[in-house]
Coordinates of C-alpha atoms in Angstrom, one line a residue:
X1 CA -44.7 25.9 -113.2
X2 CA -46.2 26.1 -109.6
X3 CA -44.8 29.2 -107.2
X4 CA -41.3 28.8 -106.0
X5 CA -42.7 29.6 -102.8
X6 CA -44.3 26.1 -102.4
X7 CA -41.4 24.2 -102.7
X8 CA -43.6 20.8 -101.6
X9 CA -45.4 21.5 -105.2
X10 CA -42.1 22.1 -107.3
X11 CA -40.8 19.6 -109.6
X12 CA -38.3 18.3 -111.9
X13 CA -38.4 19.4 -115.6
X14 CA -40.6 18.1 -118.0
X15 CA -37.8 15.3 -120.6
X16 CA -37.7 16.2 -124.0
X17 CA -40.5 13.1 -124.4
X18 CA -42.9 14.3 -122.3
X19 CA -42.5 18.0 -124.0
X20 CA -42.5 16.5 -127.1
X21 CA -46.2 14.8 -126.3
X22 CA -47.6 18.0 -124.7
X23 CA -46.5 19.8 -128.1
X24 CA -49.3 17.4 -130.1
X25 CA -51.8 17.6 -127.5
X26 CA -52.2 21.4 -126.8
X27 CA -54.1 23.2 -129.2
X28 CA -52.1 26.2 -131.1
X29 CA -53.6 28.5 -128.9
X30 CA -53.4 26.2 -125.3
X31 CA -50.8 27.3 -122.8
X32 CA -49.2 25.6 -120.0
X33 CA -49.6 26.9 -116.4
X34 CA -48.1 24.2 -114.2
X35 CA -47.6 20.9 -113.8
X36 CA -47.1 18.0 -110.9
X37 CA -45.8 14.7 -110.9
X38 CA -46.9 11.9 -108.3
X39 CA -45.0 10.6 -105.4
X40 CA -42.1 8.1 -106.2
X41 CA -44.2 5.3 -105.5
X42 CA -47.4 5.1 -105.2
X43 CA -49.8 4.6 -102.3
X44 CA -48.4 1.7 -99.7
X45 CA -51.8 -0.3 -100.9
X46 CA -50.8 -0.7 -104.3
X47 CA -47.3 -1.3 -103.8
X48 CA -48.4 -3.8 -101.1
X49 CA -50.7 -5.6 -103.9
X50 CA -48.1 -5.8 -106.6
X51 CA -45.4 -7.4 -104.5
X52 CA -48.2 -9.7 -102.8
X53 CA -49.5 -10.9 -106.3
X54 CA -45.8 -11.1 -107.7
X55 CA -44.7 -12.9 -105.0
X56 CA -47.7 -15.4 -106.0
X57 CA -47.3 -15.8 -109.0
X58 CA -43.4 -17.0 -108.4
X59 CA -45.1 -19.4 -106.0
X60 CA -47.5 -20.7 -108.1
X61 CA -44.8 -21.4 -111.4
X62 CA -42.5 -22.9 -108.9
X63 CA -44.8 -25.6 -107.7
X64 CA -46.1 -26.3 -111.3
X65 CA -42.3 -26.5 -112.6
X66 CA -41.8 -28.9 -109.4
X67 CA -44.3 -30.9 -110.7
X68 CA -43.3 -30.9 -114.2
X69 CA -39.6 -30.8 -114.0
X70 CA -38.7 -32.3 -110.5
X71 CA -38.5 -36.0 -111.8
X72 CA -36.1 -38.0 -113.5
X73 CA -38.1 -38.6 -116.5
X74 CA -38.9 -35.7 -118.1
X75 CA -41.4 -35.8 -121.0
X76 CA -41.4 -33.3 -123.9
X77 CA -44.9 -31.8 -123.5
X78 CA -43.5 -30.8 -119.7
X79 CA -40.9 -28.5 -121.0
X80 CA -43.5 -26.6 -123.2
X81 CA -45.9 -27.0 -120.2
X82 CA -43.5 -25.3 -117.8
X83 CA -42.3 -22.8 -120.7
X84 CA -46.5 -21.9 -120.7
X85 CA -46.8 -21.3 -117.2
X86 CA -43.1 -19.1 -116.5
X87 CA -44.5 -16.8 -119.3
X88 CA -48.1 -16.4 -117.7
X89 CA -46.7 -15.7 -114.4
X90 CA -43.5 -13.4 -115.9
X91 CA -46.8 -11.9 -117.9
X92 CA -48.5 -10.9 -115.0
X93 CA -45.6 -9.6 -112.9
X94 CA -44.6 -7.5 -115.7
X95 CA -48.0 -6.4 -116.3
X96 CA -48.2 -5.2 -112.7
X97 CA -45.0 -3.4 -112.1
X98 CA -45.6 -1.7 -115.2
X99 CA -48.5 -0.6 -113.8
X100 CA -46.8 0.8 -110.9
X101 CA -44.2 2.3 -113.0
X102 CA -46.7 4.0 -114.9
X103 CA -48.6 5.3 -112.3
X104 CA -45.4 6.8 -111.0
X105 CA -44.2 8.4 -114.3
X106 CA -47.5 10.1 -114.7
X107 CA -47.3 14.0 -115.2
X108 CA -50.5 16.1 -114.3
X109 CA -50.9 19.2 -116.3
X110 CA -53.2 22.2 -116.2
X111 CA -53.6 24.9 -119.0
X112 CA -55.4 27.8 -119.5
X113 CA -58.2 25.2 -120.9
X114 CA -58.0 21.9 -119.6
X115 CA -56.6 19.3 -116.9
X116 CA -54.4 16.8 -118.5
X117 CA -52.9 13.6 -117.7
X118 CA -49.5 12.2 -119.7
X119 CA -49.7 8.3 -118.8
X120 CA -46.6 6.4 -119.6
X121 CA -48.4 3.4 -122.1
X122 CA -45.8 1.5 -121.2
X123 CA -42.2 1.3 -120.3
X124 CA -40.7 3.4 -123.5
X125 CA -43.5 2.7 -125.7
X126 CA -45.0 6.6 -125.8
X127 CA -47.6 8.1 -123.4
X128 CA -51.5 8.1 -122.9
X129 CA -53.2 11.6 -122.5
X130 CA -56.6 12.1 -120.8
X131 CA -57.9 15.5 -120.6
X132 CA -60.8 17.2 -118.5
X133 CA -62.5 20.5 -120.3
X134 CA -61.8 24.0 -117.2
X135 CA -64.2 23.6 -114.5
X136 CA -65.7 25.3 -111.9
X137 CA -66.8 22.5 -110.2
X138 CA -64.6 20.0 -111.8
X139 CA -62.7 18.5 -108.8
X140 CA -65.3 15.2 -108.1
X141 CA -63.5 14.6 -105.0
X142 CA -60.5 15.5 -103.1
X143 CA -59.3 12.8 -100.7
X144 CA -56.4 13.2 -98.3
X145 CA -54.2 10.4 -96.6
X146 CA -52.6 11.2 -92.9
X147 CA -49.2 12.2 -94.4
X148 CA -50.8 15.1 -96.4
X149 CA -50.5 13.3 -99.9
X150 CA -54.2 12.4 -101.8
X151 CA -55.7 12.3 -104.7
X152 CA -57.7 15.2 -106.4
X153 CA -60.6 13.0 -108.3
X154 CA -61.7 14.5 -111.4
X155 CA -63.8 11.6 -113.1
X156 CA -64.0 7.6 -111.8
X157 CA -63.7 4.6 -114.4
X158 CA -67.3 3.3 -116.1
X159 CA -66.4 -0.3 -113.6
X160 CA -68.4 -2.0 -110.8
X161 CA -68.2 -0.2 -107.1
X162 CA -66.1 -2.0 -104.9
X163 CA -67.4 -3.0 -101.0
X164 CA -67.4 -0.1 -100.2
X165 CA -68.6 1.5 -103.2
X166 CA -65.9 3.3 -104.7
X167 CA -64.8 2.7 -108.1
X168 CA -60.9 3.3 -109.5
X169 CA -60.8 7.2 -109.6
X170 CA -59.1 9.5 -112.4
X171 CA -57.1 12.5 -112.2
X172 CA -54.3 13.6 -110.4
X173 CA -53.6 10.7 -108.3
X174 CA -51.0 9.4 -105.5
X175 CA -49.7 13.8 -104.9
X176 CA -48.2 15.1 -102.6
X177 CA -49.8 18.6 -100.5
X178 CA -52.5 17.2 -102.0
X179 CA -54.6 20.2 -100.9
X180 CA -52.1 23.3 -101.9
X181 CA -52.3 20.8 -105.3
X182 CA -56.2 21.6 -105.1
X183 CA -56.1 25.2 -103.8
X184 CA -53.8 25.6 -107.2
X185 CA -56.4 24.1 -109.7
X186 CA -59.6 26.0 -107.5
X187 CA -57.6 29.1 -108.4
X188 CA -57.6 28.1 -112.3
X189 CA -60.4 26.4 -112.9
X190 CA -63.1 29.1 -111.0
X191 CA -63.1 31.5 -114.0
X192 CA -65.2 28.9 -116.3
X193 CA -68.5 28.2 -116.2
X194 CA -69.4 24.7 -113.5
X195 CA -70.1 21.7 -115.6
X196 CA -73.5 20.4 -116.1
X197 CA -73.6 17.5 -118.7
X198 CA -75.0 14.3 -117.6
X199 CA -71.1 12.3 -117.5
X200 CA -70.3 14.5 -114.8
X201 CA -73.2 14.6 -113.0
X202 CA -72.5 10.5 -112.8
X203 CA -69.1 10.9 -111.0
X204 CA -70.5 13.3 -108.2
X205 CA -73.1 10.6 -107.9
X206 CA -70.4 7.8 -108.0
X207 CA -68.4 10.1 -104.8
X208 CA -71.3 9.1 -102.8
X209 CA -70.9 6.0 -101.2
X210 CA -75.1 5.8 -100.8
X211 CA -75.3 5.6 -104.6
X212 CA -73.5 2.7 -104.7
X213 CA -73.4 0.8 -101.2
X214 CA -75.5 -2.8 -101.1
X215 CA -76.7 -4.1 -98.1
X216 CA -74.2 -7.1 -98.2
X217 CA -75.1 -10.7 -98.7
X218 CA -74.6 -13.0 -95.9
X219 CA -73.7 -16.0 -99.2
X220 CA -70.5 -13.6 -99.2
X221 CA -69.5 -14.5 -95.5
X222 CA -70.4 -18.2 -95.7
X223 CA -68.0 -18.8 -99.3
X224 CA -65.2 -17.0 -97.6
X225 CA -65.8 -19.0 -94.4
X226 CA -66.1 -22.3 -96.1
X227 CA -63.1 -21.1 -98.2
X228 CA -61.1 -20.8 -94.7
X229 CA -62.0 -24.2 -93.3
X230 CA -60.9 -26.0 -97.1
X231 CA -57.9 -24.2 -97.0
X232 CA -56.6 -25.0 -93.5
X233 CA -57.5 -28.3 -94.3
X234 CA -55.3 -28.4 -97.3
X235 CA -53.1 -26.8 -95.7
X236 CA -52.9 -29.2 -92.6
X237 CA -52.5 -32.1 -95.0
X238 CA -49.7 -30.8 -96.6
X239 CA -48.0 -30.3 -93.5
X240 CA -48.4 -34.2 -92.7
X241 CA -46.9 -35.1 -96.3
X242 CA -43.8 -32.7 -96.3
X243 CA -42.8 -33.2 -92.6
X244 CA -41.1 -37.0 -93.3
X245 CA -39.5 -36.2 -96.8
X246 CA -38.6 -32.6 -95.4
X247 CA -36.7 -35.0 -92.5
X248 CA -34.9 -37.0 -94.6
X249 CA -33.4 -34.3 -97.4
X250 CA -31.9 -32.2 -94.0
X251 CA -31.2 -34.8 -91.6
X252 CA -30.6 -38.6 -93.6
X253 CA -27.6 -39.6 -94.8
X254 CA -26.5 -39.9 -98.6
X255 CA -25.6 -42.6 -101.1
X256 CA -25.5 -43.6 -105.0
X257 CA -28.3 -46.1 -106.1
X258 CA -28.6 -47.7 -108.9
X259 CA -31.5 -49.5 -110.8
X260 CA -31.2 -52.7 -111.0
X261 CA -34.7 -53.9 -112.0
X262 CA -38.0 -53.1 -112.6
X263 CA -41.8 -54.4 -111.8
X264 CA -44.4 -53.3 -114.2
X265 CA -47.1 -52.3 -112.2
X266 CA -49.6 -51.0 -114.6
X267 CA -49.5 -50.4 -119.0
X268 CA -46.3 -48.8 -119.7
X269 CA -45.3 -48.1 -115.6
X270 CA -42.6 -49.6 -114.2
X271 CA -41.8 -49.2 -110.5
X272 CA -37.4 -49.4 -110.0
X273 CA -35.4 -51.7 -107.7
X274 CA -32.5 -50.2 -106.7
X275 CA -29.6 -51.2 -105.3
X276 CA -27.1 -49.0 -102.7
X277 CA -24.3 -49.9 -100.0
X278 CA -24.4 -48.4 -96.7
X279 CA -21.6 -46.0 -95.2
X280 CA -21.7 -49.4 -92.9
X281 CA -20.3 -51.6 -96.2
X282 CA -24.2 -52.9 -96.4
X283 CA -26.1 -53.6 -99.7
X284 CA -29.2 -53.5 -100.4
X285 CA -31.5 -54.3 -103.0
X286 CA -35.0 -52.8 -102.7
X287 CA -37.5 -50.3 -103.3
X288 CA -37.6 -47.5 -101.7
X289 CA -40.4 -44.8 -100.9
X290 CA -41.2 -41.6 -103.2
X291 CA -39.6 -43.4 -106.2
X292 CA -41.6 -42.4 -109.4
X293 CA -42.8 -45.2 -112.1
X294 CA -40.7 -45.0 -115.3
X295 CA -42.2 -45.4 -118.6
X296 CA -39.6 -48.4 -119.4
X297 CA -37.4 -50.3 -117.3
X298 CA -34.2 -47.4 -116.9
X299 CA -32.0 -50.2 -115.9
X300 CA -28.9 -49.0 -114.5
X301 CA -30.2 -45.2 -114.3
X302 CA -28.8 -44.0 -110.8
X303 CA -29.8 -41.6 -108.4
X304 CA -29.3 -40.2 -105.1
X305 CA -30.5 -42.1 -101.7
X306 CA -31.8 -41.2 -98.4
X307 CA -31.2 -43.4 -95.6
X308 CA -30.6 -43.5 -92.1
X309 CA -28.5 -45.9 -90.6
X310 CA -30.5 -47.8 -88.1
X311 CA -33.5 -48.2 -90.9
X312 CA -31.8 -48.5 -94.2
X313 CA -35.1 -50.6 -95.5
X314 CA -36.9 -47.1 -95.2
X315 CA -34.9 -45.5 -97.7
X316 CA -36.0 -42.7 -100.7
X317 CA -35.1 -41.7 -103.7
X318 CA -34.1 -38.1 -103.7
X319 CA -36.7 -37.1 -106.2
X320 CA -38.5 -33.7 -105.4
X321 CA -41.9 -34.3 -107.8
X322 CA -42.4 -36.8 -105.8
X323 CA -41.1 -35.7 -102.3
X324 CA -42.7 -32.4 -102.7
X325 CA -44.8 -32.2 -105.2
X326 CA -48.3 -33.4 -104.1
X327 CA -47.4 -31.2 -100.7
X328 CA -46.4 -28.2 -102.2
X329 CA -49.3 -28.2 -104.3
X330 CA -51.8 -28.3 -101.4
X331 CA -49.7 -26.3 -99.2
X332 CA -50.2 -23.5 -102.2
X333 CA -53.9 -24.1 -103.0
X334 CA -54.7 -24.7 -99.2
X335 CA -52.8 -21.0 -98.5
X336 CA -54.9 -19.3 -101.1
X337 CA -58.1 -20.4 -99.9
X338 CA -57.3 -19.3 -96.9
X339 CA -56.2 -16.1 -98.2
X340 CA -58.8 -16.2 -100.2
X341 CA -61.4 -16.9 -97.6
X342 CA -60.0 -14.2 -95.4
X343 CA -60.2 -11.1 -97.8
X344 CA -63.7 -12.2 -98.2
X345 CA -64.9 -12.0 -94.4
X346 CA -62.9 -8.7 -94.7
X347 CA -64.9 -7.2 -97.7
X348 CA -68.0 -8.5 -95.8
X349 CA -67.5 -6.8 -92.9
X350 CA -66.5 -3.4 -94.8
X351 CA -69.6 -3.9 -96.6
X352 CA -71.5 -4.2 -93.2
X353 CA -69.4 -0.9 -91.5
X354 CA -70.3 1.0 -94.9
X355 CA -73.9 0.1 -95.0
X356 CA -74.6 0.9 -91.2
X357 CA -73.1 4.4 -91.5
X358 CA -75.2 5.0 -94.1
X359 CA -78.1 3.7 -92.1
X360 CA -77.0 5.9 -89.0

């Protein structure tokens, strides 16, 4: 365990799960010498990016299911359509929260050999153990946030740089007193003899942002702006669809239709007639706007009406596929081009502060 007289390096007891694991991965003659967890939740970015694409992925099922499910007739391919696309995006939101959790469950070990990390796999399904040999020189980078938390880099994953050419580290990650963490694993690690093999070698090459920074395209800048202008204009057309039916469902008044007869319109569409009385005593017999075209006649299916009472003839059917549907749609495809376009003039102009301070 760290010193009692760093109580910002203290922590709670290893469960009888996580001892159990560090039994099977020490050696027989391997000894613990301390141990750290990470911060309750990770860094602010990653929580921020996990509730951002969560919160997307609800957005995007509950436009599809309002496509699929917000009509009166409901065919049997939409149900297993819908059923598809909730478990895609309840796929992904687990996928990412576990991810957090694991990253938060993480214990970061050092013996008398070797730095170890205990990865949950996933919630209750075991742990994951990486281990880095005693070292010298085996702290790849140390970087430290403004509220004294960091991470103490001890390899990078084998991916593409990012703009600004950093790939996802490894090690001891999301700490807090990041640096007493690294004064702590100095002190153990300077005995052994500085690594020299050609993996390790890599990740200091990989800490240096000039081994990895591009002079950025400009093909970069003009997608993401092109991105920007499709998206507002999605986004402006959806506004001009959803305005009137958004009017009616909050501000028309209500009634019962009823279907009364159809006109086929095309092979197997018919388009309704309904007929609905007035809080006036007035009947009417017509069609009305964002009705959807049955596959037969539904003759004497009802349905809810919107009207006002000084234009009854503009009435609609309260049916949200076709109230909402087309709008919501754009509105969400239009919003993430635009979000879309956005992060990409962002990573172009990191990419442009990186490469001139590397030029400088």
């Amino acid at each position: 365990m760290l010193r009692e007289a760093d109580p910002d390096m203290t922590t709670r007891p290893l469960s009888v799960r996580e001892q159990a694991i560090l039994d099977k991965a020490l050696d027989a003659a391997e000894r613990l010498q301390w141990y750290v967890r990470p911060r309750s939740l990770s860094g602010r970015c990653d929580v921020r990016n996990v509730a951002l694409v969560s919160g997307v992925s609800i957005i995007f099922a509950g436009v599809f299911w309002l496509m699929l499910l917000g009509g009166q007739e409901i065919e049997p391919f939409a149900w297993f359509a819908a059923g598809f696309v909730g478990l895609i995006a309840a796929g992904v939101i687990l996928g990412l929260n576990s991810s957090l959790f694991n990253a938060c469950h993480s214990v970061y070990m050092v013996t008398d050999k070797r730095a170890l990390v205990l990865r949950p796999r996933f919630p209750f399904l075991g742990f994951r153990v990486q281990a880095w040999p005693l070292a010298s020189n085996m702290m790849v980078e140390v970087v430290e946030r403004s509220d004294g938390s960091g991470d103490i880099v001890l390899a990078y994953e084998n991916t593409a740089p990012d703009v600004v050419g950093k790939r996802p580290p490894l090690g001891f990650l999301h700490i807090n007193n990041v640096n007493a963490v690294a004064e702590a694993l100095a002190a153990v690690a300077a005995p052994f003899s500085p690594r020299t093999d050609a993996e390790h070698v890599r990740y200091m090459n990989w800490a240096d942002p000039q081994q990895s920074v591009r002079k950025p395209d400009k093909s970069l800048m003009l997608v993401a702006a092109v991105m920007v202008l499709m998206g507002c204009a999605a986004f402006y057309r959806s506004t001009y669809l959803l305005e009137k039916p958004l009017y009616y469902l909050l501000h028309a008044e209500r009634t019962a239709g009823r279907v009364v007869a159809a006109q086929k319109k095309e092979k197997d569409a018919f388009l309704p007639v309904y007929e609905f009385r007035t809080a006036q005593g007035s009947v009417f017999r017509q069609k009305v706007e964002n009705t959807e075209y049955f596959n037969e006649p539904q003759l004497g299916l009802e349905t809810t009406i919107l009207y006002f009472a000084d234009a009854p003839e503009q009435a609609m059917a309260l049916c949200p596929r076709t109230m909402f549907g087309t709008g919501a749609f754009l509105s969400f495809w239009g919003l993430m081009f635009m979000t879309g376009g956005c992060l990409g003039l962002r990573a172009y102009r990191q990419q442009m502060r990186a490469w001139n301070s590397l030029r400088k």
